[in-house]
Short mmCIF file of N, CA and C in Angstrom, two decimals:
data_model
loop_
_atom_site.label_atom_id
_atom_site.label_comp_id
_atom_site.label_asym_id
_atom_site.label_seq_id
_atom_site.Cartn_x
_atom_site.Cartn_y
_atom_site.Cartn_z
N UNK P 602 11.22 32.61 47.41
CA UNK P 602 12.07 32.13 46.33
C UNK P 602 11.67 30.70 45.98
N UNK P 603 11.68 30.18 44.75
CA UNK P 603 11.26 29.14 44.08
C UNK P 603 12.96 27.96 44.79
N UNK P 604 12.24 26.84 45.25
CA UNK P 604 12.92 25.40 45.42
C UNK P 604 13.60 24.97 43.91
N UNK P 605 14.63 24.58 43.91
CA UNK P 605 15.67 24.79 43.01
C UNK P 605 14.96 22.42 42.70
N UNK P 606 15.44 21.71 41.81
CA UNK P 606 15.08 20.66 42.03
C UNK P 606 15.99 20.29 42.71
N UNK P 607 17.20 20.59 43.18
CA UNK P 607 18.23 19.81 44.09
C UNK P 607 17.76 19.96 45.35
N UNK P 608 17.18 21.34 45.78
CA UNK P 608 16.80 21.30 47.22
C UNK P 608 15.70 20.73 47.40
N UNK P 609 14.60 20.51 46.33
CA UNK P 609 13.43 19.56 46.28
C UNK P 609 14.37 18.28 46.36
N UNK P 610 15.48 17.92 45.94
CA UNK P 610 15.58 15.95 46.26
C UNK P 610 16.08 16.35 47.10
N UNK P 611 16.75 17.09 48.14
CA UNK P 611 17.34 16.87 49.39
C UNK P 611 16.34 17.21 50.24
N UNK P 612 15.03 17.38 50.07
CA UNK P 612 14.33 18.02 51.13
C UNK P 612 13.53 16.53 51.03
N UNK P 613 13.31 15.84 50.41
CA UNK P 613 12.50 15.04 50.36
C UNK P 613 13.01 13.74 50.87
N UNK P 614 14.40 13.87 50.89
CA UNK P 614 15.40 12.80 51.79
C UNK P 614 15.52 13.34 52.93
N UNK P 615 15.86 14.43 53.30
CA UNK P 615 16.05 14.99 54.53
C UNK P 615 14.90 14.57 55.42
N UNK P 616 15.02 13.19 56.35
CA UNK P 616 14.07 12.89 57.40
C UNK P 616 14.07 13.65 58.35
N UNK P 617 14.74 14.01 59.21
CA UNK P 617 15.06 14.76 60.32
C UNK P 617 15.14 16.04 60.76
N UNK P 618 15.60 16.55 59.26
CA UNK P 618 15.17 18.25 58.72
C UNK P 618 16.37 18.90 59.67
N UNK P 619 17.80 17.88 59.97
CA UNK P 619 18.56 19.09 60.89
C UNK P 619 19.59 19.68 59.73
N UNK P 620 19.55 19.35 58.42
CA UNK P 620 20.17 19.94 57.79
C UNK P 620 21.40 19.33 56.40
N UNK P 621 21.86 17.97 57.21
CA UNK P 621 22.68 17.59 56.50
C UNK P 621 22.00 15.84 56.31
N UNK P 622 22.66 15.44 55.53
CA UNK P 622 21.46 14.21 55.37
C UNK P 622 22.32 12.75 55.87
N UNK P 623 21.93 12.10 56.72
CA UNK P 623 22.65 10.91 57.18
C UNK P 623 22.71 9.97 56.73
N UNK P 624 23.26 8.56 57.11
CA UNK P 624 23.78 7.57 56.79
C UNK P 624 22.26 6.69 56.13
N UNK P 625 21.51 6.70 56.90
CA UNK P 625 20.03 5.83 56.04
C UNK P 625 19.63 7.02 55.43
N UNK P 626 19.61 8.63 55.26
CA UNK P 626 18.72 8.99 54.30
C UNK P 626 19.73 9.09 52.79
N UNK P 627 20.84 9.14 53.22
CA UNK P 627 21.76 8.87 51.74
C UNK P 627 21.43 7.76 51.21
N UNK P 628 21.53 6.56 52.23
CA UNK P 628 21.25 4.82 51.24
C UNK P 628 19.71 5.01 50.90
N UNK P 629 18.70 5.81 51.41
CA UNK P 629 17.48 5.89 50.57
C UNK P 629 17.14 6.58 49.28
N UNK P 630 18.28 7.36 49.00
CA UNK P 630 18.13 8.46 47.68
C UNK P 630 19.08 7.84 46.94
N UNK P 631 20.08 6.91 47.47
CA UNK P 631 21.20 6.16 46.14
C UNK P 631 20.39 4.42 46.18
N UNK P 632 19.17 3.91 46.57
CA UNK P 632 18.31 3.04 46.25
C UNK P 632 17.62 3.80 45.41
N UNK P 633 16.72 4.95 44.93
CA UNK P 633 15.84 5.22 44.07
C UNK P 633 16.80 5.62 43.15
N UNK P 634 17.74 6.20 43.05
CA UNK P 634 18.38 6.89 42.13
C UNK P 634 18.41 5.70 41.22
N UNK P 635 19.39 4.34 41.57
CA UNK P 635 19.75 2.96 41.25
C UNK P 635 18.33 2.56 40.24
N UNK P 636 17.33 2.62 41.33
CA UNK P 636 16.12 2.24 40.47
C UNK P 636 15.56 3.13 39.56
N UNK P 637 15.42 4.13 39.61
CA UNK P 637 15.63 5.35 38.04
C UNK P 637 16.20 4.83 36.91
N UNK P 638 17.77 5.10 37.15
CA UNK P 638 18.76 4.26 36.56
C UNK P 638 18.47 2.89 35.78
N UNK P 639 18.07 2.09 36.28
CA UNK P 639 17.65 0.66 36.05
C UNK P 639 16.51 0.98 34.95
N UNK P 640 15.50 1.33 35.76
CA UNK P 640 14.35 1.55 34.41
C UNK P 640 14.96 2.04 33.38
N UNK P 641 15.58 3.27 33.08
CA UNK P 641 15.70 4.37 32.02
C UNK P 641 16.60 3.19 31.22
N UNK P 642 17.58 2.66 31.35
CA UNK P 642 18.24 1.66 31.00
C UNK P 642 17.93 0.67 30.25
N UNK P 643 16.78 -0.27 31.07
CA UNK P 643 15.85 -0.80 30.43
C UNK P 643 14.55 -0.54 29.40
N UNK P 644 14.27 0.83 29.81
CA UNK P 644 13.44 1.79 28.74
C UNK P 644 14.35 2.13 27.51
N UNK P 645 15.89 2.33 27.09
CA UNK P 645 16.57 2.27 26.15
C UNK P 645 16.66 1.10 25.85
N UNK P 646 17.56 0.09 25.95
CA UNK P 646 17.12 -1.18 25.66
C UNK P 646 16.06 -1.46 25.02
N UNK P 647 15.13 -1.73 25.70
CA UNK P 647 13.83 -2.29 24.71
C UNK P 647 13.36 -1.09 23.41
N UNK P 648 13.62 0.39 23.77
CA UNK P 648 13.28 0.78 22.46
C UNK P 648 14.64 0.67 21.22
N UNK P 649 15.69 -0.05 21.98
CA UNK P 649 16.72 0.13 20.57
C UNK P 649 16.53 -1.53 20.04
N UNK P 650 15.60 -2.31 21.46
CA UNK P 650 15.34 -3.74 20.35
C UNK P 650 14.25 -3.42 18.93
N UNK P 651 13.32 -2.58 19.54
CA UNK P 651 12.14 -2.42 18.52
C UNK P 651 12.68 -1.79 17.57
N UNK P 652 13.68 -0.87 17.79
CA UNK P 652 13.92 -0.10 16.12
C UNK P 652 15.24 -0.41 15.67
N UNK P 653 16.45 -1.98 16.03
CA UNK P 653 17.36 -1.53 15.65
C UNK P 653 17.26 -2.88 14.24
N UNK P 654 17.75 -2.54 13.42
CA UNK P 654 17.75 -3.54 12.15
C UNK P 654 18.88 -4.57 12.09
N UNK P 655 20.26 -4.40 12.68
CA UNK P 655 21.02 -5.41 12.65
C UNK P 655 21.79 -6.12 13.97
N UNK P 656 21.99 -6.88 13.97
CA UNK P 656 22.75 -7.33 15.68
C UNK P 656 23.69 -6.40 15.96
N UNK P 657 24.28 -6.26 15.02
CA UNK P 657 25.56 -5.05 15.35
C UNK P 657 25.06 -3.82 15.94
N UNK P 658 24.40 -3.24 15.69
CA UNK P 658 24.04 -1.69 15.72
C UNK P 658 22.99 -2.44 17.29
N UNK P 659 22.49 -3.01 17.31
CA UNK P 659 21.71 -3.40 18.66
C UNK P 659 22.69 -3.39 19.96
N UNK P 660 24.00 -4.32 19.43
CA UNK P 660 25.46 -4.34 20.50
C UNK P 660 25.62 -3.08 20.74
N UNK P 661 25.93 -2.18 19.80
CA UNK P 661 26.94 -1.23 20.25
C UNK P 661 25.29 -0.07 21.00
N UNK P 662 24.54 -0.54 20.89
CA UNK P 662 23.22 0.61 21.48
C UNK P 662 23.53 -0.28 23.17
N UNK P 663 23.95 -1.27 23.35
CA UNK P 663 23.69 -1.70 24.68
C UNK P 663 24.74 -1.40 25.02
N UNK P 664 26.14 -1.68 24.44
CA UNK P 664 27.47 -0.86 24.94
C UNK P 664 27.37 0.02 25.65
N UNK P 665 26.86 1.15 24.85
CA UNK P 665 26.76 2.32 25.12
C UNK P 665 25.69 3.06 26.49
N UNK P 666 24.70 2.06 26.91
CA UNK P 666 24.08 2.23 27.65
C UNK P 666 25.01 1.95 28.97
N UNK P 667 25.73 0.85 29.28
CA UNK P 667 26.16 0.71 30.33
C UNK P 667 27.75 1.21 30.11
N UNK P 668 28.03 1.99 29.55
CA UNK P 668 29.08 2.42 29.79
C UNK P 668 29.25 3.57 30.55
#
C-alpha cells in the first residue's frame, strides 16, 4: 500500500520508530513546520509588494497573511 503524506511526515520524525513520536521529535517537526510557515509568508509578502498598486490593498494583503 502507498504511504499516505501524513505517514511520510510522521515517519520521517519518528527517530526511534517505537511508534508514537516524543517530546524532541514533536519540537523537530513544529521547528520546520514554523520555518515552512515563515518562508511561504514571506514568499506572499514580497509577491503582493511586486504586484500591489496602492498602500491600501498592500495592508490588507499583509493582514491577511498573518491572520
Amino acid at each position: 500500500a502507498l504511504l499516505t503524506q501524513a505517514q511520510i511526515v510522521f515517519f520521517v520524525y519518528l527517530q526511534d520508530k517505537n511508534g508514537t513520536i516524543e517530546n524532541e521529535e514533536l519540537k523537530g517537526f513544529l521547528k520546520d513546520l514554523l520555518e515552512l510557515v515563515k518562508k511561504a509568508s514571506t514568499d506572499i509578502v514580497e509577491t503582493s509588494l511586486s504586484t500591489s498598486k496602492t498602500p491600501a490593498s498592500l495592508l490588507i494583503i499583509i493582514i491577511n497573511v498573518f491572520i
